[in-house]
Short mmCIF file of C-alpha atoms in Angstrom, two decimals:
data_model
loop_
_atom_site.label_atom_id
_atom_site.label_comp_id
_atom_site.label_asym_id
_atom_site.label_seq_id
_atom_site.Cartn_x
_atom_site.Cartn_y
_atom_site.Cartn_z
CA MET A 927 19.00 -21.52 -8.56
CA THR A 928 15.84 -21.07 -10.66
CA ARG A 929 14.95 -17.83 -12.46
CA GLU A 930 12.27 -17.18 -9.86
CA GLU A 931 14.69 -17.70 -6.97
CA THR A 932 17.25 -15.42 -8.63
CA ALA A 933 14.63 -12.72 -9.14
CA LEU A 934 13.40 -13.00 -5.54
CA ALA A 935 16.97 -12.73 -4.25
CA TYR A 936 17.40 -9.56 -6.33
CA VAL A 937 14.19 -8.14 -4.88
CA ASP A 938 15.42 -8.72 -1.33
CA ARG A 939 18.65 -6.81 -1.83
CA THR A 940 17.83 -3.95 -4.20
CA ASP A 941 16.75 -0.35 -3.67
CA ASP A 942 16.61 0.34 -7.42
CA LYS A 943 13.07 1.57 -8.12
CA LYS A 944 13.47 1.45 -11.91
CA GLY A 945 14.89 -2.07 -11.72
CA LEU A 946 11.95 -3.18 -9.58
CA GLU A 947 9.48 -1.60 -12.01
CA ARG A 948 11.11 -3.48 -14.90
CA LEU A 949 11.05 -6.69 -12.87
CA ILE A 950 7.33 -6.26 -12.14
CA GLN A 951 6.57 -5.85 -15.84
CA ASN A 952 8.77 -8.80 -16.85
CA ALA A 953 7.33 -11.03 -14.12
CA LYS A 954 3.82 -10.14 -15.24
CA ARG A 955 4.67 -10.85 -18.88
CA LEU A 956 6.45 -14.14 -18.11
CA GLY A 957 3.92 -15.41 -15.57
CA TYR A 958 5.81 -15.18 -12.28
CA PRO A 959 3.15 -13.83 -9.89
CA LYS A 960 5.25 -14.46 -6.78
CA VAL A 961 8.09 -12.35 -8.20
CA GLU A 962 5.66 -9.67 -9.38
CA GLU A 963 4.10 -9.41 -5.91
CA ALA A 964 7.47 -9.40 -4.10
CA ALA A 965 8.87 -6.71 -6.40
CA PHE A 966 5.73 -4.60 -6.01
CA ARG A 967 5.85 -4.87 -2.22
CA ARG A 968 9.55 -3.98 -2.21
CA LEU A 969 8.98 -1.03 -4.56
CA ILE A 970 6.26 0.52 -2.41
CA SER A 971 8.34 0.06 0.74
CA LEU A 972 11.23 2.24 -0.44
CA HIS A 973 10.97 5.46 1.59
CA PRO A 974 14.41 6.48 2.85
CA GLU A 975 12.86 9.38 4.79
CA CYS A 976 10.68 7.03 6.91
CA GLU A 977 11.69 4.43 9.45
CA PRO A 978 10.53 0.97 8.26
CA GLY A 979 7.70 -0.25 10.46
CA SER A 980 6.64 3.26 11.44
CA ILE A 981 3.14 4.55 10.83
CA GLU A 982 4.55 7.10 8.39
CA HIS A 983 6.30 4.34 6.45
CA ASP A 984 3.10 2.30 6.26
CA PHE A 985 1.08 5.35 5.18
CA TRP A 986 3.44 6.46 2.42
CA SER A 987 3.80 2.84 1.23
CA MET A 988 0.03 2.75 0.87
CA VAL A 989 0.06 6.03 -1.07
CA GLN A 990 2.83 4.79 -3.33
CA ALA A 991 1.03 1.48 -3.92
CA PHE A 992 -2.17 3.25 -4.82
CA GLU A 993 -0.44 5.62 -7.21
CA TYR A 994 1.44 2.77 -8.88
CA VAL A 995 -1.71 0.67 -9.38
CA LEU A 996 -3.73 3.62 -10.68
CA THR A 997 -0.92 4.66 -13.02
CA GLU A 998 -0.75 1.13 -14.42
CA GLU A 999 -4.52 0.91 -14.87
CA ARG A 1000 -4.94 4.35 -16.41
CA GLY A 1001 -1.80 4.32 -18.51
CA LYS A 1002 -0.70 7.71 -17.22
CA THR A 1003 0.99 8.98 -14.09
CA THR A 1004 -1.57 9.30 -11.32
CA ARG A 1005 -0.99 11.02 -7.98
CA LEU A 1006 -3.32 11.15 -5.00
CA GLY A 1007 -4.03 14.86 -5.26
CA ARG A 1008 -6.15 15.10 -2.12
CA THR A 1009 -4.45 12.52 0.09
CA ARG A 1010 -0.91 13.87 -0.14
CA PRO A 1011 -1.79 17.49 0.77
CA LYS A 1012 -4.14 16.37 3.55
CA ALA A 1013 -1.47 14.18 5.14
CA LEU A 1014 1.11 16.94 4.86
CA LYS A 1015 -1.28 19.53 6.33
CA ASP A 1016 -3.08 17.51 9.03
CA GLY A 1017 -0.57 14.72 9.62
CA VAL A 1018 -0.66 11.01 8.91
CA VAL A 1019 -2.38 10.05 12.18
CA ALA A 1020 -5.21 12.58 11.76
CA THR A 1021 -5.71 11.55 8.13
CA LEU A 1022 -5.94 7.87 9.03
CA ALA A 1023 -8.25 8.58 11.99
CA GLY A 1024 -10.57 10.57 9.74
CA TRP A 1025 -10.79 7.75 7.23
CA ALA A 1026 -11.42 5.10 9.88
CA THR A 1027 -14.17 7.01 11.66
CA SER A 1028 -15.94 8.39 8.61
CA ASN A 1029 -19.55 7.32 8.13
CA GLN A 1030 -18.75 6.83 4.45
CA VAL A 1031 -16.41 4.14 3.19
CA THR A 1032 -13.66 5.92 1.27
CA GLU A 1033 -13.20 5.36 -2.44
CA GLY A 1034 -9.67 4.24 -1.64
CA PHE A 1035 -10.92 1.53 0.72
CA GLN A 1036 -13.27 0.24 -1.96
CA MET A 1037 -10.55 0.27 -4.59
CA LEU A 1038 -8.13 -1.62 -2.33
CA GLN A 1039 -10.86 -4.13 -1.51
CA GLU A 1040 -11.52 -4.73 -5.22
CA ARG A 1041 -7.79 -5.40 -5.71
CA ASP A 1042 -7.40 -7.70 -2.66
CA MET A 1043 -5.04 -5.19 -1.06
CA LEU A 1044 -6.88 -4.33 2.17
CA ASP A 1045 -3.66 -4.92 4.12
CA LEU A 1046 -2.62 -1.52 2.70
CA SER A 1047 -5.84 0.26 3.73
CA GLY A 1048 -5.84 3.08 6.24
CA GLU A 1049 -7.91 0.89 8.54
CA ALA A 1050 -5.31 -1.88 8.46
CA ILE A 1051 -2.58 0.69 9.18
CA VAL A 1052 -4.58 1.91 12.19
CA LEU A 1053 -4.76 -1.66 13.51
CA ARG A 1054 -0.99 -2.13 13.07
CA HIS A 1055 -0.36 1.03 15.13
CA PRO A 1056 -3.16 1.07 17.73
CA GLY A 1057 -1.15 3.05 20.27
CA LYS A 1058 -1.21 6.10 17.99
CA PHE A 1059 -5.02 6.32 18.02
CA ALA A 1060 -7.92 6.75 20.41
CA PRO A 1061 -9.68 3.45 21.22
CA GLU A 1062 -12.78 4.49 19.27
CA VAL A 1063 -10.68 5.00 16.12
CA VAL A 1064 -9.13 1.54 16.48
CA GLU A 1065 -12.57 0.02 17.05
CA ALA A 1066 -14.02 1.81 14.00
CA ALA A 1067 -11.14 0.55 11.82
CA LYS A 1068 -11.67 -2.98 13.11
CA ARG A 1069 -15.43 -2.83 12.45
CA ARG A 1070 -14.93 -1.57 8.90
CA LEU A 1071 -12.50 -4.38 8.05
CA GLU A 1072 -14.69 -7.01 9.69
CA SER A 1073 -17.71 -5.70 7.76
CA VAL A 1074 -16.05 -6.87 4.53
CA ASP A 1075 -14.88 -10.16 6.07
CA TYR A 1076 -11.24 -9.09 6.20
CA LEU A 1077 -9.53 -11.21 8.84
CA VAL A 1078 -8.53 -8.99 11.74
CA ASN A 1079 -6.08 -10.41 14.31
#
């Protein structure tokens, strides 16, 4: 088994956030982008309070991904100080619907687009859970993603 295969096997079976963070840094340093991406995706998916595949799981994975990327870029712990309270107050579905139907593209959408991470955007989450939203919300999310040439299934 190669080092990369060993690392990927570890990623698949671990729930150790610190271990995944170390693996991301080591993979980045050693030039293993596949391992870095897999470890990052595993790290942001660890939410024991949310059912994997649920809209809540997708939402909080997006929040965690954003905070991780911003923390790395800024060199200091960064939390989404408006998103977290809004989601807790209004709910995940209402927060996502508001983003998708807004006349303004959110800063978060733009930042995810710049980082080739639109699969984590609120609009992409809406499209993965269309039954939770009114048809006009789903259509708005689809239009926004198509407007930036993001492939929508």
